[in-house]
CSV table of C-alpha atoms in Angstrom, one decimal:
chain,number,residue,atom,x,y,z
A,37,MET,CA,-16.1,27.2,-9.4
A,38,ILE,CA,-12.9,26.3,-11.1
A,39,GLU,CA,-10.4,29.2,-11.5
A,40,ASP,CA,-7.8,26.9,-13.1
A,41,HIS,CA,-6.9,28.6,-16.4
A,42,LEU,CA,-5.0,25.5,-17.8
A,43,LEU,CA,-8.2,23.4,-17.4
A,44,LEU,CA,-10.4,26.1,-18.9
A,45,GLY,CA,-8.4,26.2,-22.1
A,46,TYR,CA,-9.3,22.5,-22.4
A,47,ILE,CA,-13.0,22.5,-21.8
A,48,ALA,CA,-14.8,22.1,-25.2
A,49,SER,CA,-18.4,22.1,-23.8
A,50,GLU,CA,-20.2,22.1,-20.7
A,51,GLU,CA,-23.0,19.9,-19.4
A,52,THR,CA,-25.5,19.9,-16.7
A,53,TYR,CA,-26.8,16.8,-15.1
A,54,GLU,CA,-29.6,16.4,-12.5
A,55,ASP,CA,-29.2,14.1,-9.5
A,56,ARG,CA,-28.8,10.5,-9.9
A,57,THR,CA,-28.2,11.0,-13.7
A,58,VAL,CA,-25.7,8.5,-15.1
A,59,ILE,CA,-23.0,10.6,-16.9
A,60,ILE,CA,-20.7,7.5,-17.8
A,61,GLU,CA,-22.2,3.8,-18.0
A,62,GLU,CA,-19.8,1.0,-16.7
A,63,GLY,CA,-19.0,-1.2,-19.9
A,64,SER,CA,-20.3,1.4,-22.5
A,65,LYS,CA,-17.8,2.9,-25.1
A,66,GLY,CA,-16.8,6.5,-24.7
A,67,GLU,CA,-13.6,8.6,-25.2
A,68,TRP,CA,-14.3,11.8,-23.3
A,69,ILE,CA,-12.5,13.1,-20.4
A,70,PHE,CA,-14.5,15.2,-18.0
A,71,VAL,CA,-13.9,17.6,-15.3
A,72,VAL,CA,-16.3,18.2,-12.3
A,73,LEU,CA,-16.9,22.0,-12.4
A,74,GLU,CA,-19.7,22.3,-9.8
A,75,GLY,CA,-21.1,19.8,-7.7
A,76,ARG,CA,-20.3,16.2,-6.9
A,77,VAL,CA,-20.3,12.8,-8.8
A,78,LYS,CA,-20.1,9.2,-7.5
A,79,VAL,CA,-17.9,6.4,-9.1
A,80,LYS,CA,-19.7,3.1,-9.0
A,81,LYS,CA,-18.9,-0.3,-9.9
A,82,LYS,CA,-20.8,-3.4,-10.7
A,83,THR,CA,-20.3,-6.3,-8.3
A,84,GLU,CA,-22.1,-9.5,-7.7
A,85,LYS,CA,-23.9,-7.8,-5.1
A,86,GLY,CA,-25.1,-4.7,-7.1
A,87,LYS,CA,-23.5,-1.5,-7.6
A,88,VAL,CA,-20.8,-0.4,-5.1
A,89,THR,CA,-20.1,3.2,-4.6
A,90,LEU,CA,-16.1,3.6,-4.5
A,91,ASP,CA,-15.4,7.1,-4.6
A,92,THR,CA,-16.9,10.8,-4.6
A,93,LEU,CA,-15.4,13.3,-6.8
A,94,LYS,CA,-15.8,16.8,-6.3
A,95,GLU,CA,-15.1,20.1,-8.1
A,96,GLY,CA,-11.7,20.0,-10.1
A,97,ASP,CA,-11.8,16.2,-10.1
A,98,ILE,CA,-11.0,14.6,-13.5
A,99,PHE,CA,-13.0,11.4,-14.6
A,100,GLY,CA,-12.9,9.3,-17.8
A,101,GLU,CA,-9.1,9.7,-17.7
A,102,MET,CA,-8.6,6.0,-18.5
A,103,VAL,CA,-9.3,6.5,-22.3
A,104,LEU,CA,-5.7,7.6,-22.4
A,105,LEU,CA,-4.8,3.8,-21.9
A,106,GLU,CA,-6.5,2.5,-25.0
A,107,GLN,CA,-7.9,5.4,-27.0
A,108,ARG,CA,-10.8,4.8,-29.5
A,109,LYS,CA,-11.6,1.2,-28.2
A,110,GLY,CA,-12.1,2.4,-24.7
A,111,VAL,CA,-14.7,0.7,-22.8
A,112,ARG,CA,-15.6,2.5,-19.4
A,113,THR,CA,-14.4,0.8,-16.4
A,114,ALA,CA,-16.7,2.4,-13.9
A,115,SER,CA,-20.0,4.4,-13.9
A,116,VAL,CA,-20.1,8.0,-12.8
A,117,VAL,CA,-23.3,9.2,-11.6
A,118,ALA,CA,-24.5,12.8,-10.4
A,119,ASP,CA,-24.6,13.3,-6.7
A,120,GLY,CA,-27.0,16.1,-6.8
A,121,ARG,CA,-27.0,18.7,-9.5
A,122,VAL,CA,-23.6,18.7,-11.2
A,123,ARG,CA,-22.1,20.8,-14.0
A,124,VAL,CA,-19.2,18.8,-15.8
A,125,GLY,CA,-16.6,20.4,-18.4
A,126,VAL,CA,-15.9,17.9,-21.3
A,127,LEU,CA,-12.3,18.1,-22.2
A,128,ASP,CA,-11.1,18.4,-25.7
A,129,THR,CA,-9.9,14.9,-25.5
A,130,GLN,CA,-8.2,14.9,-28.9
A,131,ARG,CA,-5.8,17.6,-27.7
A,132,VAL,CA,-5.2,15.9,-24.4
A,133,VAL,CA,-4.3,12.7,-26.3
A,134,ARG,CA,-1.9,14.6,-28.6
A,135,ASP,CA,-0.2,16.2,-25.8
A,136,TYR,CA,0.1,12.6,-24.3
A,137,GLU,CA,1.4,11.2,-27.2
A,138,SER,CA,4.1,13.9,-27.4
A,139,LEU,CA,5.6,12.8,-24.1
A,140,SER,CA,8.9,11.0,-23.9
A,141,PRO,CA,8.6,7.1,-23.5
A,142,GLN,CA,9.5,7.4,-20.0
A,143,LEU,CA,6.8,9.7,-18.9
A,144,LYS,CA,4.1,7.9,-20.8
A,145,ASP,CA,5.2,4.8,-19.1
A,146,LEU,CA,4.9,6.7,-15.7
A,147,ILE,CA,1.4,8.0,-16.6
A,148,ARG,CA,0.3,4.8,-18.0
A,149,THR,CA,1.4,2.8,-15.0
A,150,LEU,CA,-0.5,5.2,-12.7
A,151,ILE,CA,-3.6,4.8,-14.5
A,152,VAL,CA,-3.3,1.1,-14.8
A,153,ARG,CA,-2.8,0.7,-11.1
A,154,LEU,CA,-5.8,3.2,-10.4
A,155,LYS,CA,-7.9,1.0,-12.8
A,156,GLU,CA,-6.9,-2.4,-11.2
A,157,THR,CA,-7.0,-1.3,-7.7
A,158,THR,CA,-10.3,0.1,-8.2
A,159,ALA,CA,-11.5,-3.1,-9.6
A,160,ARG,CA,-10.0,-4.9,-6.5
A,161,VAL,CA,-11.8,-2.6,-4.0
A,162,SER,CA,-15.0,-3.1,-5.7
A,163,ALA,CA,-14.7,-7.0,-5.7
A,164,MET,CA,-13.6,-7.0,-1.9
A,165,ALA,CA,-16.3,-4.5,-0.9
A,166,ALA,CA,-18.7,-7.0,-2.3
A,167,GLY,CA,-17.0,-9.9,-0.4
A,168,ALA,CA,-16.0,-11.6,-3.7
A,169,ASP,CA,-12.4,-11.5,-3.2
B,60,MET,CA,24.9,12.7,-30.0
B,61,SER,CA,26.5,15.4,-28.3
B,62,HIS,CA,28.9,14.5,-25.5
B,63,GLY,CA,29.0,16.0,-22.1
B,64,LYS,CA,26.2,18.1,-22.7
B,65,ASP,CA,24.0,15.8,-20.3
B,66,SER,CA,25.7,15.7,-16.8
B,67,LEU,CA,23.1,13.6,-15.5
B,68,PRO,CA,23.7,10.2,-14.2
B,69,PRO,CA,23.4,7.3,-16.7
B,70,ILE,CA,20.4,5.1,-16.9
B,71,ILE,CA,21.6,1.9,-15.0
B,72,ARG,CA,20.1,-1.7,-14.9
B,73,LEU,CA,19.9,-3.9,-11.9
B,74,GLN,CA,18.9,-7.4,-11.3
B,75,TYR,CA,17.0,-8.9,-8.5
B,76,ARG,CA,16.3,-12.4,-7.3
B,77,SER,CA,13.1,-13.7,-6.4
B,78,GLY,CA,12.1,-12.3,-3.1
B,79,ASP,CA,14.5,-9.5,-3.0
B,80,LEU,CA,13.2,-6.1,-1.6
B,81,ILE,CA,13.4,-3.4,-4.5
B,82,ILE,CA,11.8,-0.8,-2.5
B,83,LYS,CA,11.3,-0.7,1.2
B,84,GLU,CA,8.1,1.1,2.6
B,85,GLY,CA,9.1,4.0,4.9
B,86,ASP,CA,12.6,4.4,3.3
B,87,TYR,CA,13.6,7.6,1.6
B,88,GLY,CA,14.3,7.4,-1.9
B,89,ILE,CA,13.0,9.0,-5.2
B,90,SER,CA,14.3,6.6,-8.0
B,91,ILE,CA,11.9,5.2,-10.4
B,92,TYR,CA,12.4,1.7,-11.8
B,93,LYS,CA,11.1,0.3,-15.0
B,94,ILE,CA,10.4,-3.3,-15.1
B,95,LEU,CA,12.2,-4.9,-18.1
B,96,ARG,CA,11.9,-8.5,-17.1
B,97,GLY,CA,9.8,-10.4,-14.3
B,98,ARG,CA,7.0,-9.6,-12.1
B,99,VAL,CA,7.1,-7.3,-9.2
B,100,GLY,CA,4.7,-7.2,-6.1
B,101,ILE,CA,3.5,-4.0,-4.4
B,102,TYR,CA,2.9,-4.5,-0.7
B,103,SER,CA,1.7,-2.1,2.0
B,104,GLN,CA,1.9,-2.8,5.8
B,105,SER,CA,-1.4,-2.3,7.8
B,106,GLY,CA,-0.9,-2.9,11.4
B,107,ASP,CA,0.3,-6.6,11.4
B,108,THR,CA,-1.1,-7.6,8.1
B,109,GLU,CA,0.9,-7.0,4.9
B,110,VAL,CA,-1.5,-6.2,2.0
B,111,LYS,CA,-0.5,-6.8,-1.5
B,112,LEU,CA,-1.7,-3.7,-3.5
B,113,ALA,CA,-0.6,-4.8,-7.0
B,114,THR,CA,1.3,-6.9,-9.3
B,115,LEU,CA,3.4,-5.2,-11.8
B,116,GLY,CA,5.1,-6.7,-15.2
B,117,PRO,CA,7.3,-5.6,-17.9
B,118,GLY,CA,6.8,-2.1,-19.4
B,119,GLN,CA,5.4,-1.0,-15.9
B,120,VAL,CA,6.8,1.6,-13.5
B,121,VAL,CA,7.7,1.2,-9.8
B,122,GLY,CA,8.3,4.2,-7.5
B,123,GLU,CA,6.2,6.6,-9.5
B,124,MET,CA,4.1,7.7,-6.5
B,125,THR,CA,6.9,9.0,-4.7
B,126,PHE,CA,8.1,10.7,-7.6
B,127,LEU,CA,4.9,12.4,-8.5
B,128,GLY,CA,4.1,13.2,-4.6
B,129,ARG,CA,7.7,14.8,-4.5
B,130,ALA,CA,6.6,16.5,-1.3
B,131,LYS,CA,6.9,13.6,1.0
B,132,GLU,CA,9.7,11.4,-0.2
B,133,ARG,CA,9.1,8.4,2.0
B,134,ARG,CA,8.4,5.3,0.2
B,135,SER,CA,4.5,4.5,0.6
B,136,ALA,CA,5.0,0.8,-0.1
B,137,SER,CA,7.2,-1.9,-0.4
B,138,ALA,CA,8.3,-3.6,-3.7
B,139,ARG,CA,9.4,-7.3,-4.0
B,140,ALA,CA,10.6,-9.3,-6.9
B,141,LEU,CA,8.2,-12.1,-7.4
B,142,GLU,CA,10.7,-13.9,-9.7
B,143,ASP,CA,14.1,-12.8,-11.3
B,144,VAL,CA,13.5,-9.4,-12.1
B,145,GLU,CA,15.6,-6.9,-14.1
B,146,VAL,CA,14.9,-3.1,-13.8
B,147,GLU,CA,16.1,-0.1,-15.6
B,148,VAL,CA,16.7,2.8,-12.8
B,149,TRP,CA,15.8,6.2,-13.9
B,150,HIS,CA,17.2,8.8,-11.9
B,151,PRO,CA,14.5,11.2,-10.8
B,152,GLU,CA,16.5,14.4,-12.0
B,153,ARG,CA,16.3,13.1,-15.6
B,154,LEU,CA,12.6,12.8,-15.4
B,155,ALA,CA,11.7,15.6,-13.2
B,156,ARG,CA,13.0,18.3,-16.0
B,157,GLU,CA,10.6,16.4,-18.5
B,158,TYR,CA,8.0,16.5,-16.0
B,159,GLU,CA,8.2,20.0,-15.3
B,160,GLU,CA,8.0,20.7,-19.1
B,161,MET,CA,5.0,18.4,-19.7
B,162,PRO,CA,1.8,20.1,-20.8
B,163,PRO,CA,-0.1,21.2,-17.5
B,164,ILE,CA,-3.2,19.5,-18.4
B,165,LEU,CA,-1.2,16.0,-18.3
B,166,LYS,CA,0.3,17.1,-15.0
B,167,TYR,CA,-2.9,17.6,-13.6
B,168,ILE,CA,-4.3,14.4,-14.8
B,169,ALA,CA,-1.4,12.9,-13.3
B,170,ASN,CA,-1.7,14.2,-9.9
B,171,GLN,CA,-5.6,13.6,-10.1
B,172,ALA,CA,-5.1,9.8,-10.8
B,173,LEU,CA,-2.3,9.7,-8.2
B,174,LYS,CA,-4.7,11.2,-5.6
B,175,ARG,CA,-7.3,8.7,-6.4
B,176,LEU,CA,-4.8,5.9,-6.3
B,177,VAL,CA,-3.7,6.6,-2.9
B,178,ARG,CA,-7.4,6.7,-1.7
B,179,MET,CA,-8.1,3.5,-3.4
B,180,ASN,CA,-5.0,1.9,-1.8
B,181,LYS,CA,-5.9,3.3,1.7
B,182,LEU,CA,-9.2,1.5,1.0
B,183,LEU,CA,-7.8,-1.7,-0.2
B,184,THR,CA,-5.7,-1.9,2.9
B,185,LYS,CA,-8.6,-1.1,5.2
B,186,LEU,CA,-10.7,-3.7,3.6
B,187,SER,CA,-8.0,-6.5,3.5
B,188,ALA,CA,-7.1,-5.8,7.3
B,189,ARG,CA,-10.7,-6.0,8.1
B,190,LYS,CA,-11.0,-9.4,6.0
B,191,GLU,CA,-7.9,-10.7,8.0
B,192,ALA,CA,-9.2,-9.9,11.1
B,193,ALA,CA,-12.4,-11.5,10.5
B,194,LYS,CA,-10.4,-14.6,9.4
B,195,ARG,CA,-8.5,-14.6,12.7
B,196,GLU,CA,-11.6,-14.3,14.7
B,197,ALA,CA,-13.3,-17.1,13.1
B,198,GLY,CA,-10.1,-19.4,13.4
B,199,ARG,CA,-9.9,-18.6,17.4
B,200,GLY,CA,-10.9,-21.4,19.4
B,201,ARG,CA,-9.6,-23.9,16.9
B,202,VAL,CA,-7.2,-26.3,18.5
B,203,GLU,CA,-4.3,-27.8,16.6
B,204,PRO,CA,-4.5,-31.5,16.3
B,205,GLY,CA,-2.7,-33.5,18.9
B,206,GLU,CA,-3.0,-30.5,21.2
B,207,SER,CA,-6.8,-31.1,21.9
B,208,GLN,CA,-6.5,-33.8,24.5
B,209,ARG,CA,-4.0,-31.5,26.7
B,210,GLN,CA,-4.9,-28.5,28.6
B,211,PHE,CA,-2.5,-25.7,28.6
B,212,TYR,CA,-2.7,-22.9,31.1
B,213,ARG,CA,-1.4,-19.7,31.5
B,214,LYS,CA,1.3,-19.8,34.1
B,215,GLU,CA,2.6,-17.0,36.2
B,216,ILE,CA,6.4,-16.5,36.1
B,217,ASP,CA,9.1,-13.8,36.7
B,218,ARG,CA,11.8,-14.4,34.2
B,219,PRO,CA,14.0,-11.9,32.2
B,220,PHE,CA,13.5,-11.9,28.4
B,221,GLU,CA,15.1,-10.5,25.4
B,222,TYR,CA,13.5,-9.0,22.5
B,223,ARG,CA,14.1,-6.7,19.4
B,224,PRO,CA,12.0,-5.7,16.4
B,225,LEU,CA,11.6,-8.1,13.7
B,226,ASP,CA,13.7,-6.5,11.0
B,227,GLY,CA,15.7,-4.6,13.4
B,228,PRO,CA,19.5,-5.0,13.8
B,229,SER,CA,20.7,-7.6,16.4
B,230,HIS,CA,22.4,-4.8,18.4
B,231,VAL,CA,19.1,-3.4,19.3
B,232,THR,CA,18.2,-5.8,22.1
B,233,LEU,CA,15.9,-4.6,24.7
B,234,THR,CA,15.1,-6.5,28.0
B,235,GLY,CA,12.4,-7.0,30.2
B,236,GLN,CA,10.4,-9.2,32.5
B,237,VAL,CA,8.1,-11.9,31.7
B,238,LYS,CA,5.1,-12.1,34.0
B,239,ASP,CA,3.1,-14.8,32.7
B,240,ILE,CA,3.1,-17.2,29.9
B,241,SER,CA,0.9,-19.4,27.8
B,242,LEU,CA,1.1,-21.2,24.4
B,243,GLY,CA,-0.7,-18.2,23.0
B,244,GLY,CA,1.8,-15.5,24.1
B,245,VAL,CA,3.2,-13.8,27.2
B,246,GLY,CA,2.6,-10.7,29.5
B,247,ALA,CA,5.6,-8.8,30.1
B,248,VAL,CA,6.8,-5.4,31.8
B,249,VAL,CA,9.3,-3.4,30.1
B,250,SER,CA,10.8,0.1,30.9
B,251,SER,CA,9.1,2.9,29.1
B,252,ARG,CA,12.5,3.8,27.9
B,253,ASN,CA,12.5,1.1,25.6
B,254,THR,CA,9.4,2.4,23.8
B,255,LYS,CA,11.7,5.3,22.6
B,256,VAL,CA,14.1,2.8,20.9
B,257,PHE,CA,11.5,1.5,18.6
B,258,PRO,CA,7.7,2.1,18.6
B,259,HIS,CA,5.9,-0.2,20.7
B,260,GLU,CA,2.6,-0.4,18.9
B,261,ARG,CA,0.0,-3.0,18.5
B,262,GLY,CA,0.9,-4.9,15.5
B,263,GLU,CA,4.5,-4.6,16.0
B,264,GLU,CA,6.5,-7.8,15.6
B,265,VAL,CA,9.4,-9.0,17.6
B,266,ARG,CA,11.8,-11.6,18.2
B,267,LEU,CA,11.8,-12.8,21.6
B,268,HIS,CA,14.2,-15.0,23.7
B,269,LEU,CA,13.6,-16.1,27.2
B,270,VAL,CA,14.7,-19.0,29.7
B,271,LEU,CA,12.0,-20.9,31.5
B,272,PRO,CA,12.2,-21.6,35.3
B,273,ASP,CA,12.9,-25.1,34.2
B,274,GLY,CA,16.1,-23.9,32.5
B,275,LYS,CA,14.6,-24.4,29.0
B,276,GLU,CA,14.9,-21.8,26.3
B,277,ILE,CA,12.1,-20.4,24.2
B,278,GLU,CA,12.7,-18.6,21.0
B,279,GLY,CA,10.0,-17.2,18.6
B,280,ARG,CA,8.4,-14.3,17.1
B,281,ALA,CA,5.4,-12.4,18.6
B,282,LYS,CA,3.4,-9.5,18.0
B,283,ILE,CA,2.3,-6.8,20.5
B,284,VAL,CA,-1.3,-7.0,20.9
B,285,SER,CA,-1.7,-4.7,24.0
B,286,ILE,CA,0.2,-1.9,25.5
B,287,ARG,CA,-0.8,-0.3,29.0
B,288,ARG,CA,1.0,1.4,31.7
B,289,ASP,CA,2.0,-0.7,34.5
B,290,LYS,CA,1.2,-0.1,38.2
B,291,THR,CA,5.0,0.9,38.8
B,292,PRO,CA,5.7,4.2,37.1
B,293,GLY,CA,8.1,4.2,34.2
B,294,ARG,CA,7.0,0.6,33.1
B,295,VAL,CA,4.6,-0.5,30.6
B,296,PHE,CA,2.9,-4.0,30.4
B,297,LEU,CA,2.8,-5.7,27.1
B,298,GLY,CA,0.6,-8.2,25.7
B,299,LEU,CA,2.5,-10.3,23.1
B,300,ASN,CA,1.0,-13.2,21.0
B,301,PHE,CA,3.4,-15.7,19.5
B,302,THR,CA,3.3,-15.6,15.8
B,303,ASP,CA,5.9,-18.0,15.0
B,304,MET,CA,8.1,-20.5,17.2
B,305,THR,CA,10.4,-23.4,16.5
B,306,TYR,CA,9.0,-26.8,16.9
B,307,GLU,CA,11.5,-27.6,19.7
B,308,SER,CA,10.4,-24.1,21.6
B,309,LYS,CA,6.7,-25.3,21.3
B,310,LYS,CA,7.5,-28.6,22.7
B,311,ARG,CA,9.5,-27.1,25.6
B,312,LEU,CA,6.8,-24.5,26.4
B,313,GLY,CA,4.1,-27.3,26.2
B,314,PHE,CA,5.7,-29.4,28.6
B,315,PHE,CA,6.4,-26.6,30.9
B,316,LEU,CA,2.7,-25.6,30.9
B,317,MET,CA,1.5,-29.1,31.4
B,318,PRO,CA,-0.4,-29.2,34.8
């Protein structure tokens, strides 16, 4: 269970998914940020050789944070799939985005770089795991 | 704008030429750089392989990982200018205060992204190193043109040699004894005290210099491929593979090794 109050204040709703249910579909549009409350999810990416699992996220881990990069037109860069029964919290994304927009330009640059690098590195890892790189 | 209220160091700009190192992996430092002009490559060392982790451009930030993971202040990767680059140096104190005041949810998200980026970088480095090794494996047995007709042997010799870490200062020169040599590398015995001067680990690259029994000098770079305790206590036996040698050295060695 997540005890973190700071997160709880941001959770707009909760959802439960059964094993192997797709929570986020790569390529689809969506602007929610999620947090794993109970259970685990897998981060998968499409490659020439089918889907590759790149990471496993557990309780307290955030996913979907890349919407901060390009709000509204955000296309999901990876799929997130339930690994067993999982309960996730949907964050009040608008509030998160507002908080983000209120930051100094430096901090925004810093966070944006971090997320861009995560996105690009993940893409390269998946390409390499498929042997395409 | 009030004066004197802010005693923090001012934001400064620095210029780098193509190829210059902006951040060196393993160094201590917590400054953050914002790229104003040019492209910067991010590299990580894995054994003897250098893996390019990312290419960053104007508007992007370098050094943010050390800043966010303030517990450990060693640089986790190197940053090198890929062309003429101008950066703005942010003193971490300035940003640290803002960071502390940042909404906790964003701190949480930033730390999460950092954690995952560290994992992805490790995975990328591992995959790259594995690919590199496979490539080398495939390349083995390939003979350079012109050398194919001749046969080279590993010869046993007993000659002193000097070596030092590739990027180390010239005064850190260590000595040992070469026991055998081939066109591919040398086997050498060194005092185990040497290993306290700099780490003698597989993948470590050194510059080495020796004079062959015929009086000819050999100079080049080699990397440690094996380390084991020598029969004599207090000594270690190193297997070194040449990674780079001048044409002259190669010729001299080839001549010396001819049956």
